[in-house]
Coordinates of C-alpha atoms and ligand atoms in Angstrom, one line a residue:
X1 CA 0.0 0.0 0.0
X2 CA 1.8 3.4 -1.1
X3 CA 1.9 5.4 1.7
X4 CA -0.5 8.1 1.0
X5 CA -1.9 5.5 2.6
X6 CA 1.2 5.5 5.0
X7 CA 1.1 8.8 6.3
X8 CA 1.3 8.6 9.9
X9 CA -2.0 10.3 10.5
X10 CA -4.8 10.1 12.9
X11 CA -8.0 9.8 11.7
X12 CA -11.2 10.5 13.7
X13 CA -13.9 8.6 12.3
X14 CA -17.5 10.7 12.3
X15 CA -17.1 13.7 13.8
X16 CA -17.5 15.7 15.2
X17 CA -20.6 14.2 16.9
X18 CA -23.3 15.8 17.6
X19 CA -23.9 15.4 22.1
X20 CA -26.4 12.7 23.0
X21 CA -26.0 12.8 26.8
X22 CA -28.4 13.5 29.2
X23 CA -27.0 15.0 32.1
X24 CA -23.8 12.9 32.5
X25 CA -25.6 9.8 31.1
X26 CA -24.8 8.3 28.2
X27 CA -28.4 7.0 26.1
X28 CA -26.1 4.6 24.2
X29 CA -22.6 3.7 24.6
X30 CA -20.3 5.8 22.6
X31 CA -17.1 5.0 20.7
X32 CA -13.8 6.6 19.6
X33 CA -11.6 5.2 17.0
X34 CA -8.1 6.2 16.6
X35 CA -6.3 5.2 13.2
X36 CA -2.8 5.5 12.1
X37 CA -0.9 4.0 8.9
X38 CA -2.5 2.8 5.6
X39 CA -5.4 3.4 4.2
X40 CA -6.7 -0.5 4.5
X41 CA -6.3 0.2 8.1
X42 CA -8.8 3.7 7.6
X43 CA -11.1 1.1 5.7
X44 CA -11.2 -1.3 8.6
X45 CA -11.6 1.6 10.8
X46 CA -14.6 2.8 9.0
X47 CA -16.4 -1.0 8.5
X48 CA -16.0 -1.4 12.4
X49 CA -17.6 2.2 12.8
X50 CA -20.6 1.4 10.6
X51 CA -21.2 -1.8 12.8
X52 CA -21.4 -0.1 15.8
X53 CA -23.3 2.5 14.2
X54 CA -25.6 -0.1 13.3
X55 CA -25.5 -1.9 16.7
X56 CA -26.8 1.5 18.0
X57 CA -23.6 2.8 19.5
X58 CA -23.1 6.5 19.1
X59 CA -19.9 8.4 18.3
X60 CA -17.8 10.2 20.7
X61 CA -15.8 13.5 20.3
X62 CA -12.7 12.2 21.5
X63 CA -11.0 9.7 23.7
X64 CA -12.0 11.1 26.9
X65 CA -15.9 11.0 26.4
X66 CA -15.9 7.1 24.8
X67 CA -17.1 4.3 26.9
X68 CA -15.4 2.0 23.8
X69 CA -12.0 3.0 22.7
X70 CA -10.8 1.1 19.2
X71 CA -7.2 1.8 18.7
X72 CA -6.3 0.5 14.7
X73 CA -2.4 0.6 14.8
X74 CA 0.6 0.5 12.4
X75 CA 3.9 -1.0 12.6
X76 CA 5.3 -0.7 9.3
X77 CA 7.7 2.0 10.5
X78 CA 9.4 2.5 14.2
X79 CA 7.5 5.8 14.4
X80 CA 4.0 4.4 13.6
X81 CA 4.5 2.0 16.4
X82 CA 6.0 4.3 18.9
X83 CA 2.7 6.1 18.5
X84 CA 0.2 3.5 19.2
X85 CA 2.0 2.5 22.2
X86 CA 2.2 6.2 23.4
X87 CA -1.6 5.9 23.0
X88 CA -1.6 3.0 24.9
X89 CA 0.1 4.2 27.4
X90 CA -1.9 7.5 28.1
X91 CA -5.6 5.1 27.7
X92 CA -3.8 3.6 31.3
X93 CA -3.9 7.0 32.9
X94 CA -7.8 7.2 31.8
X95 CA -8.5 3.1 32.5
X96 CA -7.2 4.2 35.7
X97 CA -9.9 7.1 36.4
X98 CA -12.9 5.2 34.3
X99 CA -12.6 1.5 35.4
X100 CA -15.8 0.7 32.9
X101 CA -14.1 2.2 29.8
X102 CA -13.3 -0.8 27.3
X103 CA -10.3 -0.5 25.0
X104 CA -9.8 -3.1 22.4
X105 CA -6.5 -2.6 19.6
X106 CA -6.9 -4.1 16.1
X107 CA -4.1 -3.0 13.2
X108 CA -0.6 -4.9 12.6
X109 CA 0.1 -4.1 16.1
X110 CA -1.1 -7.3 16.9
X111 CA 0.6 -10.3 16.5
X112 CA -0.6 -14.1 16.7
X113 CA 1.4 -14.5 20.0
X114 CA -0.7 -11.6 22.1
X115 CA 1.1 -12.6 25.1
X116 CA 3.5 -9.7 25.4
X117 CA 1.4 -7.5 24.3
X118 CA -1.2 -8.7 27.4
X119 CA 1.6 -8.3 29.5
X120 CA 2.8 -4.7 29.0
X121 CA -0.8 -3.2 28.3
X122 CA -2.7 -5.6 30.8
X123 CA -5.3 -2.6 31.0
X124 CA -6.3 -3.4 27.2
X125 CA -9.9 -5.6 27.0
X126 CA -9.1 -7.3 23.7
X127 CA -6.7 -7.2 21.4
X128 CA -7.7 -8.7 17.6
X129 CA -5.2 -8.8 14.3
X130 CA -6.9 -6.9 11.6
X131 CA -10.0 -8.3 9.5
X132 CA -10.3 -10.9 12.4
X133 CA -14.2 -9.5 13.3
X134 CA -15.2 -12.9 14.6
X135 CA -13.1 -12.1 17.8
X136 CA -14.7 -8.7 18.4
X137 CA -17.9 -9.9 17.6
X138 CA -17.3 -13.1 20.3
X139 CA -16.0 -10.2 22.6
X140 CA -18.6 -8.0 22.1
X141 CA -21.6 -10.4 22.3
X142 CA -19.8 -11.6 26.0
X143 CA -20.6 -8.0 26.5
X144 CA -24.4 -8.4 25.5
X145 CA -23.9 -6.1 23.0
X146 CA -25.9 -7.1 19.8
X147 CA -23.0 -6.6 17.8
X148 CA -24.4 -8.7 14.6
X149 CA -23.1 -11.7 12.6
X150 CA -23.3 -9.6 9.4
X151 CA -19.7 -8.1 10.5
X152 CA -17.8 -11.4 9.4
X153 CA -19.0 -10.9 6.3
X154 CA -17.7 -8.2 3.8
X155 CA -20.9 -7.0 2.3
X156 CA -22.1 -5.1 4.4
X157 CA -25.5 -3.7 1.9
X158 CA -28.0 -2.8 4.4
X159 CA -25.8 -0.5 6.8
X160 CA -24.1 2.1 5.0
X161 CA -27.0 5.3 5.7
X162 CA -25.2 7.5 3.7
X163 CA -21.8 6.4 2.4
X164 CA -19.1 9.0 1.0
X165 CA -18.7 9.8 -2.2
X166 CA -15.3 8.4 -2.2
X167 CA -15.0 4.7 -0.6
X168 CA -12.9 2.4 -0.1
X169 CA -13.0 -1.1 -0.4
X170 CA -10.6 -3.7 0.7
X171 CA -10.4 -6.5 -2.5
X172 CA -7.3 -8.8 -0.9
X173 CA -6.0 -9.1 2.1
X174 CA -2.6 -10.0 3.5
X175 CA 0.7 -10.3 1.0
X176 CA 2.6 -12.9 -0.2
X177 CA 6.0 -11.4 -1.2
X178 CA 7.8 -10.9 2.1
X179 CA 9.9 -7.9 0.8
X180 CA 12.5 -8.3 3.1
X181 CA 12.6 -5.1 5.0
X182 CA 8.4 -5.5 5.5
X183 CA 6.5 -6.4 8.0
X184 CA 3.0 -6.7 6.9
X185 CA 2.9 -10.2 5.3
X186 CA 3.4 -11.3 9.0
X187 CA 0.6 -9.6 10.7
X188 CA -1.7 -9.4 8.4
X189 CA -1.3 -13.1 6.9
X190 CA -1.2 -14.6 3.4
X191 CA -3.3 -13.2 0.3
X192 CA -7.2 -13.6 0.5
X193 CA -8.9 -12.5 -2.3
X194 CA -13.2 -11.4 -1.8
X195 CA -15.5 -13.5 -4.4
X196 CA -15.9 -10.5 -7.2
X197 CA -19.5 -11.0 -6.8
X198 CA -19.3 -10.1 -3.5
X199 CA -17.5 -6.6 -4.1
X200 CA -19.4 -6.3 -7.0
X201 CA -22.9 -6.7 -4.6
X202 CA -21.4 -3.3 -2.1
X203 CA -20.2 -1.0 -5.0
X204 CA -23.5 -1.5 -6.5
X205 CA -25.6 -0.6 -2.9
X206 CA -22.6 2.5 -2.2
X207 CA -23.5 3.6 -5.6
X208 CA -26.9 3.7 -5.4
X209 CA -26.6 5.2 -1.7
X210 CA -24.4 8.1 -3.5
X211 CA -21.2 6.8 -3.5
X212 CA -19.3 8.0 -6.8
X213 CA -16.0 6.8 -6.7
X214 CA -14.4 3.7 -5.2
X215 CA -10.7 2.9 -4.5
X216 CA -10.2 -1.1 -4.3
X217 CA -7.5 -1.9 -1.7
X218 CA -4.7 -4.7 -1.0
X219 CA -1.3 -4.5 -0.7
X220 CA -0.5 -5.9 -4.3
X221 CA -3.7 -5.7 -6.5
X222 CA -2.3 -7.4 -8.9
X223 CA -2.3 -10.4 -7.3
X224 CA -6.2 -10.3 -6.9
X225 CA -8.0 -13.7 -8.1
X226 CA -5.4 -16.1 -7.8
X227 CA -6.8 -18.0 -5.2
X228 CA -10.3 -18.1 -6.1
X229 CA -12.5 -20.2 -8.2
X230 CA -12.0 -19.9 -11.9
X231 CA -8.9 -16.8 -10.9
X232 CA -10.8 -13.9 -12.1
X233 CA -8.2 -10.7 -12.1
X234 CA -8.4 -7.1 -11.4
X235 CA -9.2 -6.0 -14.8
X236 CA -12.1 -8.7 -14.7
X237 CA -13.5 -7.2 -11.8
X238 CA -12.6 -3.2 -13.1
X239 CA -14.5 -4.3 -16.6
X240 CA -17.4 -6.0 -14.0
X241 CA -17.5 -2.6 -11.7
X242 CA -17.2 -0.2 -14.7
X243 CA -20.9 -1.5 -15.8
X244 CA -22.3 -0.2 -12.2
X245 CA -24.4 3.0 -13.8
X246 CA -24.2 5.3 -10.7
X247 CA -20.4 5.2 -10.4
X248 CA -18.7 7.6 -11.7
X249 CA -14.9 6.7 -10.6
X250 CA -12.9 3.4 -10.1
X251 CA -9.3 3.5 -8.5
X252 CA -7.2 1.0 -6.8
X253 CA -3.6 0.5 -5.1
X254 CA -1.7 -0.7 -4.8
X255 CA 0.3 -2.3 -7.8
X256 CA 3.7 -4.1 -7.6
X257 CA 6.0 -3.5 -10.4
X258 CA 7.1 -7.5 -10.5
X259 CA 3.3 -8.0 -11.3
X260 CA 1.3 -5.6 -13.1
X261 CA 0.7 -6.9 -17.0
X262 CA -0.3 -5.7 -19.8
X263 CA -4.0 -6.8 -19.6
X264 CA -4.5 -4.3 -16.5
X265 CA -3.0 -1.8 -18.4
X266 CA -4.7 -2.2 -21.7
X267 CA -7.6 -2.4 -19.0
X268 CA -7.2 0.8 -17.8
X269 CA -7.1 2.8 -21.1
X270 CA -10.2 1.4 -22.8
X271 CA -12.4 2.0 -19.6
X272 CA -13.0 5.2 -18.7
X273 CA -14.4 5.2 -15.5
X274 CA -11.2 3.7 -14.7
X275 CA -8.9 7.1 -13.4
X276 CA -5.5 8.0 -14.7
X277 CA -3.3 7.2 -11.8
X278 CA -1.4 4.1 -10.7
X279 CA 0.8 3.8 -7.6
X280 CA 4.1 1.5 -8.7
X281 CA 6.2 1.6 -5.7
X282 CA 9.9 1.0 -6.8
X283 CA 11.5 1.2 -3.2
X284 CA 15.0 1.7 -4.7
X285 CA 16.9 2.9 -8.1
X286 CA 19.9 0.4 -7.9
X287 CA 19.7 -3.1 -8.8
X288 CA 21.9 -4.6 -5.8
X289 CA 19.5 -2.7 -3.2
X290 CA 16.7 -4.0 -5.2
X291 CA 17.8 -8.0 -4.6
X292 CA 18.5 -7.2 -1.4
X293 CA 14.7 -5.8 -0.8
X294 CA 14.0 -8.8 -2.7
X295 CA 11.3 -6.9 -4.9
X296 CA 11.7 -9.4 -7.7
X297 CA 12.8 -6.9 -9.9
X298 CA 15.2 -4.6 -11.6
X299 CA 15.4 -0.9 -12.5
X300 CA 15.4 -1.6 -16.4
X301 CA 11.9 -3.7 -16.0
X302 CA 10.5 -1.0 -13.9
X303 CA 11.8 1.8 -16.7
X304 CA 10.4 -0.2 -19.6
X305 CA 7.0 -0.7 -17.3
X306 CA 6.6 3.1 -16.8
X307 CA 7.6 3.7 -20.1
X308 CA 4.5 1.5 -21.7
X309 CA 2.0 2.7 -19.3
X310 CA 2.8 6.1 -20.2
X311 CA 2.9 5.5 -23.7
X312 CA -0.7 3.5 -23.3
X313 CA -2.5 5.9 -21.0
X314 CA -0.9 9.1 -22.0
X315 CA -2.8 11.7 -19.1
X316 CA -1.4 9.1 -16.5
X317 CA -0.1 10.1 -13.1
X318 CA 2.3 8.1 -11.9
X319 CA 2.9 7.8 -7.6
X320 CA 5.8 5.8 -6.0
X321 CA 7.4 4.7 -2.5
X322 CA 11.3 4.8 -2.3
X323 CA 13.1 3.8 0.9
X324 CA 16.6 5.4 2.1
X325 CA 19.0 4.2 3.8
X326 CA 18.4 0.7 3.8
X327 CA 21.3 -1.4 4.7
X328 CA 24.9 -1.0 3.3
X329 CA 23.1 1.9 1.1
X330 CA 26.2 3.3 -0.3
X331 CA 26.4 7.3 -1.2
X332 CA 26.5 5.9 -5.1
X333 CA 23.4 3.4 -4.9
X334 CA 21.7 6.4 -3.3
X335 CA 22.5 8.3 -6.2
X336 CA 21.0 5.8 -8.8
X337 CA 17.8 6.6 -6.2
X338 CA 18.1 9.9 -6.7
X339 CA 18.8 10.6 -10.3
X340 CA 15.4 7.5 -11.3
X341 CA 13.7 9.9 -9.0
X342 CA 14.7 12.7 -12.2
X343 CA 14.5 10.3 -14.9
X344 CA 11.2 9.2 -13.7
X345 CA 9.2 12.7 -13.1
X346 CA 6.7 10.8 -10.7
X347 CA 4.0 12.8 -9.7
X348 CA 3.5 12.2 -5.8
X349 CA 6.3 9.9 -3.7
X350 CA 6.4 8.7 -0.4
X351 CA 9.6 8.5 0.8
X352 CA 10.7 6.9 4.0
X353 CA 13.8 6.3 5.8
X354 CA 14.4 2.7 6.4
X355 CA 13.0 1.4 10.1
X356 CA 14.4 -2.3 11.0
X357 CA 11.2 -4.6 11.7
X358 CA 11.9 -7.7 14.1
X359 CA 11.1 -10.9 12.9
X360 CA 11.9 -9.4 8.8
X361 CA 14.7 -11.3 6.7
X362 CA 16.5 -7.8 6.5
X363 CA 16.4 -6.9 10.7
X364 CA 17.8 -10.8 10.8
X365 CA 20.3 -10.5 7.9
X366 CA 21.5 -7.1 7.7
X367 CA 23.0 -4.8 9.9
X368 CA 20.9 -1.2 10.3
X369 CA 24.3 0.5 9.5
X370 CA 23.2 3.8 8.0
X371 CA 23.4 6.4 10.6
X372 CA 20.1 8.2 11.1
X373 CA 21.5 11.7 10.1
X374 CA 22.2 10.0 6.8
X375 CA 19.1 8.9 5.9
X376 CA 17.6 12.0 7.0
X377 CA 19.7 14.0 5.0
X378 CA 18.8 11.4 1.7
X379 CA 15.3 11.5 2.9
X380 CA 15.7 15.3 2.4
X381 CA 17.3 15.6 -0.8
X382 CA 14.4 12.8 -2.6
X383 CA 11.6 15.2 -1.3
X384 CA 13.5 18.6 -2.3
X385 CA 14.2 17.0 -5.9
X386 CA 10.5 15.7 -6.3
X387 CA 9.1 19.1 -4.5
X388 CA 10.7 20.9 -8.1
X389 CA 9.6 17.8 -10.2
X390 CA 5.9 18.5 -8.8
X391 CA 5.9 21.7 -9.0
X392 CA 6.8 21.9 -12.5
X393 CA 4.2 19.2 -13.2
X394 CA 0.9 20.9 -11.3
X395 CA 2.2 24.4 -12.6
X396 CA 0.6 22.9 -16.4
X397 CA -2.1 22.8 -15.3
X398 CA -2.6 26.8 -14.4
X399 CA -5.3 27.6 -16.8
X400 CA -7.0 24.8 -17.5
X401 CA -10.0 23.4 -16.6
X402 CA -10.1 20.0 -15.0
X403 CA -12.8 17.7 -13.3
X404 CA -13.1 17.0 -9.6
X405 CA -15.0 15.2 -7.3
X406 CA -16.0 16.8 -4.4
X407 CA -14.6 15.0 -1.3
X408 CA -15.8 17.7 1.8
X409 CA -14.9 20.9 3.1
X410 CA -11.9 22.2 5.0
X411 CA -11.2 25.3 6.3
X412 CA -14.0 27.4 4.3
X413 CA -13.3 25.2 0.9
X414 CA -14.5 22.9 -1.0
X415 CA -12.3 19.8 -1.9
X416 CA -11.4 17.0 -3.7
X417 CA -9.5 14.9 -6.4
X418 CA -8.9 14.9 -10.2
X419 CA -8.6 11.9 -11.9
X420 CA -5.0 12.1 -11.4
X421 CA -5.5 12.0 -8.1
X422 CA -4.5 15.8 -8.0
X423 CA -6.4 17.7 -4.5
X424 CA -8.3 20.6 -5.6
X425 CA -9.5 23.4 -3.2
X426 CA -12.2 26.4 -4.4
X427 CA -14.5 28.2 -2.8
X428 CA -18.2 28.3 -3.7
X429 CA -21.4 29.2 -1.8
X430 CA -22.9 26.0 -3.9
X431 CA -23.7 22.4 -2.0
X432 CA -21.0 20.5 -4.1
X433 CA -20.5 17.8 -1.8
X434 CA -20.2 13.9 -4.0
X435 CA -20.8 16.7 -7.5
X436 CA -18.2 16.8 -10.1
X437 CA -17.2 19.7 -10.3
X438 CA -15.3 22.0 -13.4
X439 CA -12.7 23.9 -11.9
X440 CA -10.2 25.8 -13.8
X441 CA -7.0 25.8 -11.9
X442 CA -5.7 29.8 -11.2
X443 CA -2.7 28.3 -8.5
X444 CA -0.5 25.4 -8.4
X445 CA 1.9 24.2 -5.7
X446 CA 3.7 20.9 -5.7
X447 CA 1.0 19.7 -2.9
X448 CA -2.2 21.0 -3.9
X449 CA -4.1 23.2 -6.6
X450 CA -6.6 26.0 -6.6
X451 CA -9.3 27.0 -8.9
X452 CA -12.5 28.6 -10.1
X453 CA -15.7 26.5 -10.4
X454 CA -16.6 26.9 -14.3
X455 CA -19.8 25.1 -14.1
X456 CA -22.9 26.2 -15.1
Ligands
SAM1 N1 2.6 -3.3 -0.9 C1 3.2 -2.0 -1.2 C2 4.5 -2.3 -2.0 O1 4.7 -3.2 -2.7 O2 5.4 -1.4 -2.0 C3 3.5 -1.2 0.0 C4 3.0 -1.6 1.3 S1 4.0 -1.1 2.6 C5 3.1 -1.5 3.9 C6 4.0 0.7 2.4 C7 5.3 1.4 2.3 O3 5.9 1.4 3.5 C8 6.3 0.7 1.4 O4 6.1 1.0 0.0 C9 7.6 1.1 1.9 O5 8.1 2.2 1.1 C10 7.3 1.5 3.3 N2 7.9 0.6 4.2 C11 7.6 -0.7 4.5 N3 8.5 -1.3 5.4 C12 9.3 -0.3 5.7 C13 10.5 -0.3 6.6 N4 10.8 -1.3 7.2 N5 11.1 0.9 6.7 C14 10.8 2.0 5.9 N6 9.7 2.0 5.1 C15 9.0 0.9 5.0
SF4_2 FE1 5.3 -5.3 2.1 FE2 6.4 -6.1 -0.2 FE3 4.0 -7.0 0.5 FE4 4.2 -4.5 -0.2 S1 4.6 -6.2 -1.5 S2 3.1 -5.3 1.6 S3 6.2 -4.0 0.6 S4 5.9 -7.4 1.5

């Protein structure tokens, strides 16, 4: 998952929430969910939230007015984890004043063995890997909380009131590549692809609820299908989803550059509902640091791949991930980084320094022997080259007019995405929320864009 996705950002689901207490007594119990890390982990988040929405729970404003605490945490990098247990460790301080509050943590956090976990944070009520519902369900039901069975299952048709008009939906779970510096493949298990039908079934029900554009989810899409019956493949299910009438928008992330192929591609110029973006995470620009990562590729392939999709989907934007630092990076292979980061002209990356993950094959086979100044300083130079490399893409687009899809407001303005994934912001006294919108762009930064609504 490219870490748009891995920002490490907290995300409070539903609010703010509107008070439901009568004088100091709660009508319903109310719940706070803190996210951090990827945006399969802001899906989860939100599929628990519309269960206990639908179990009659009621959102709280923050932490300290919840009876049910939900902490969904990340472990992908040192920092993500040094948060959720920071979290962890101030819910103590509030267990210890509110002896009925319940807090349960879900995310890669959790491992199979719990036992540590139980011991350092004995104050935490459950503690369930992510997509394992039936353990919060068994939990909650012990509670005699009518949590229902229909959370096991992925569809979840009757319970979305009113859905965004940008949702997400998790297609494959778990990864099967074991990159060797990553840690996701074990928490969050081997690939599990849903029945197409099934996803099918929800985009159908969001769109019809208002939902305009999806964004299918896994942490390699393009291994989607091989482990069900009759293997059906992403562009199977894009050419099934692009027939749903009320949709306007399909994305999906994220791809791996050992196993994209042609047919998605040629899949994703002939539909048009299908946007023109694609995040290809190439981790590295040297070959050596590449077989180390074990990616299962080299920098030619992913060259020749970029070069094809761009030559098949001209308008596309292009997103990737690049790692620093990772071990025995030498000041020349983090060159070759550097100068595919200026060869390439990617439109958004996410770069991040490398973070040793116990139990990986790199923390076991290789010493963490970049000093952290280092990588911060490479770190710095990736972003300062791609800051220019942005900016000179978004500034083509000052005067021209370019659709968006109206995401929310912040801070007085409207927002939301092109089909290059692109964030627009404008300002109109209009309801635009889930409209497309045509704005013509009067300001560009490397970040963000601003514009003119030219509709109508
Ligand atoms: N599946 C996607 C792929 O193939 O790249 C990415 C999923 S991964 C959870 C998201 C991003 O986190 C990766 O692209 C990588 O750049 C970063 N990441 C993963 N493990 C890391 C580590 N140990 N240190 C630093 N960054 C890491
Ligand atoms: Fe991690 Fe590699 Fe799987 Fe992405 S493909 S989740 S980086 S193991």
């Amino acid at each position: 998952m490219n870490s748009s996705s891995l920002i490490e950002q907290e995300t409070k689901i539903k609010q703010p929430y509107n008070q439901h207490r009568r004088k100091g007594k709660s009508i319903m119990p109310r719940y706070f969910i803190w996210t951090i890390g990827c945006q399969m982990n802001k899906a989860e988040s939100q599929r628990i939230a519309d269960y206990l929405d639908s179990a009659g729970y009621q959102v709280a404003t923050s932490f300290f007015n919840a009876d049910l605490v939900i902490l969904n945490t990340c472990v992908v990098r040192q920092s993500a984890e040094n948060k959720a247990l920071g979290t962890l460790g101030l819910l103590k301080g509030l267990k210890n004043k509110h002896p009925n509050l319940k807090i349960l943590v879900t995310g890669c956090l959790v491992d199979s063995d719990t036992r540590e976990l139980k011991r350092r944070f004995p104050h935490v009520d459950l503690l369930f890997k992510p997509g394992y519902y039936p353990e919060l369900i068994a939990w909650e039901q012990k509670q005699g909380i009518p949590i229902e069975q229909r959370l096991l299952r992925y569809a979840r048709n009757d319970t979305w009131m009113s859905p965004s008009p940008c949702a997400f939906i998790p297609i494959i779970q778990g990864c099967d590549n074991f990159c060797s510096y990553c840690i996701v493949p074990y928490r969050r298990g081997r690939e599990v692809s849903r029945p197409l039908e099934e996803i099918v079934r929800e985009v159908e029900e969001l769109a019809k609820r208002g939902t305009k554009e999806v964004t299918l989810l896994g942490q390699n899409v393009d291994s989607y299908g091989h482990d069900l019956p009759g293997h059906p493949d992403l562009a199977d299910l894009l050419n099934e989803l692009s027939s749903i009438d009320d949709l306007a928008r399909i994305r999906f992330l994220t791809n791996h550059p050992k196993d994209i192929n042609l047919k998605l591609i040629d899949t994703v110029a002939s539909l048009t509902k299908v946007c023109e973006h694609l995040e290809l995470p190439v981790q590295a620009g040297d070959d050596d640091i590449l077989r180390a990562m074990r990616r299962g590729y080299a920098v030619e392939r992913y060259r020749e791949l970029a070069n094809t999709i761009r030559h098949k989907i001209p308008q596309i934007s292009l997103s990737t991930d690049i790692i620093v630092g990772f071990p025995g990076e030498t000041e020349e292979q983090f060159e070759h980084s550097l100068s595919l980061v200026a060869e390439m002209r990617f439109d958004v990356i996410h770069v991040a320094a490398y973070s040793p993950r116990p139990g990986t094959i790199a923390w076991r086979e290789y010493q963490d022997n970049i000093p952290s100044e280092v990588k911060k300083e490479r770190l710095n130079k990736i972003e300062e080259l791609q800051a220019a490399i942005a900016s000179e893409i978004n500034s083509q687009l000052q005067g021209r007019e370019v659709e968006v899809l109206v995401e929310g407001r912040k801070k007085g303005k409207w927002f939301g995405r092109t089909r290059t994934n692109k964030l627009v912001f404008f300002e109109d006294a209009g309801d635009w929320l889930g409209k497309l919108a045509r704005i013509q762009i009067e300001e560009t930064s490397p970040w963000s864009l601003k514009g003119e609504v030219k509709n109508n």
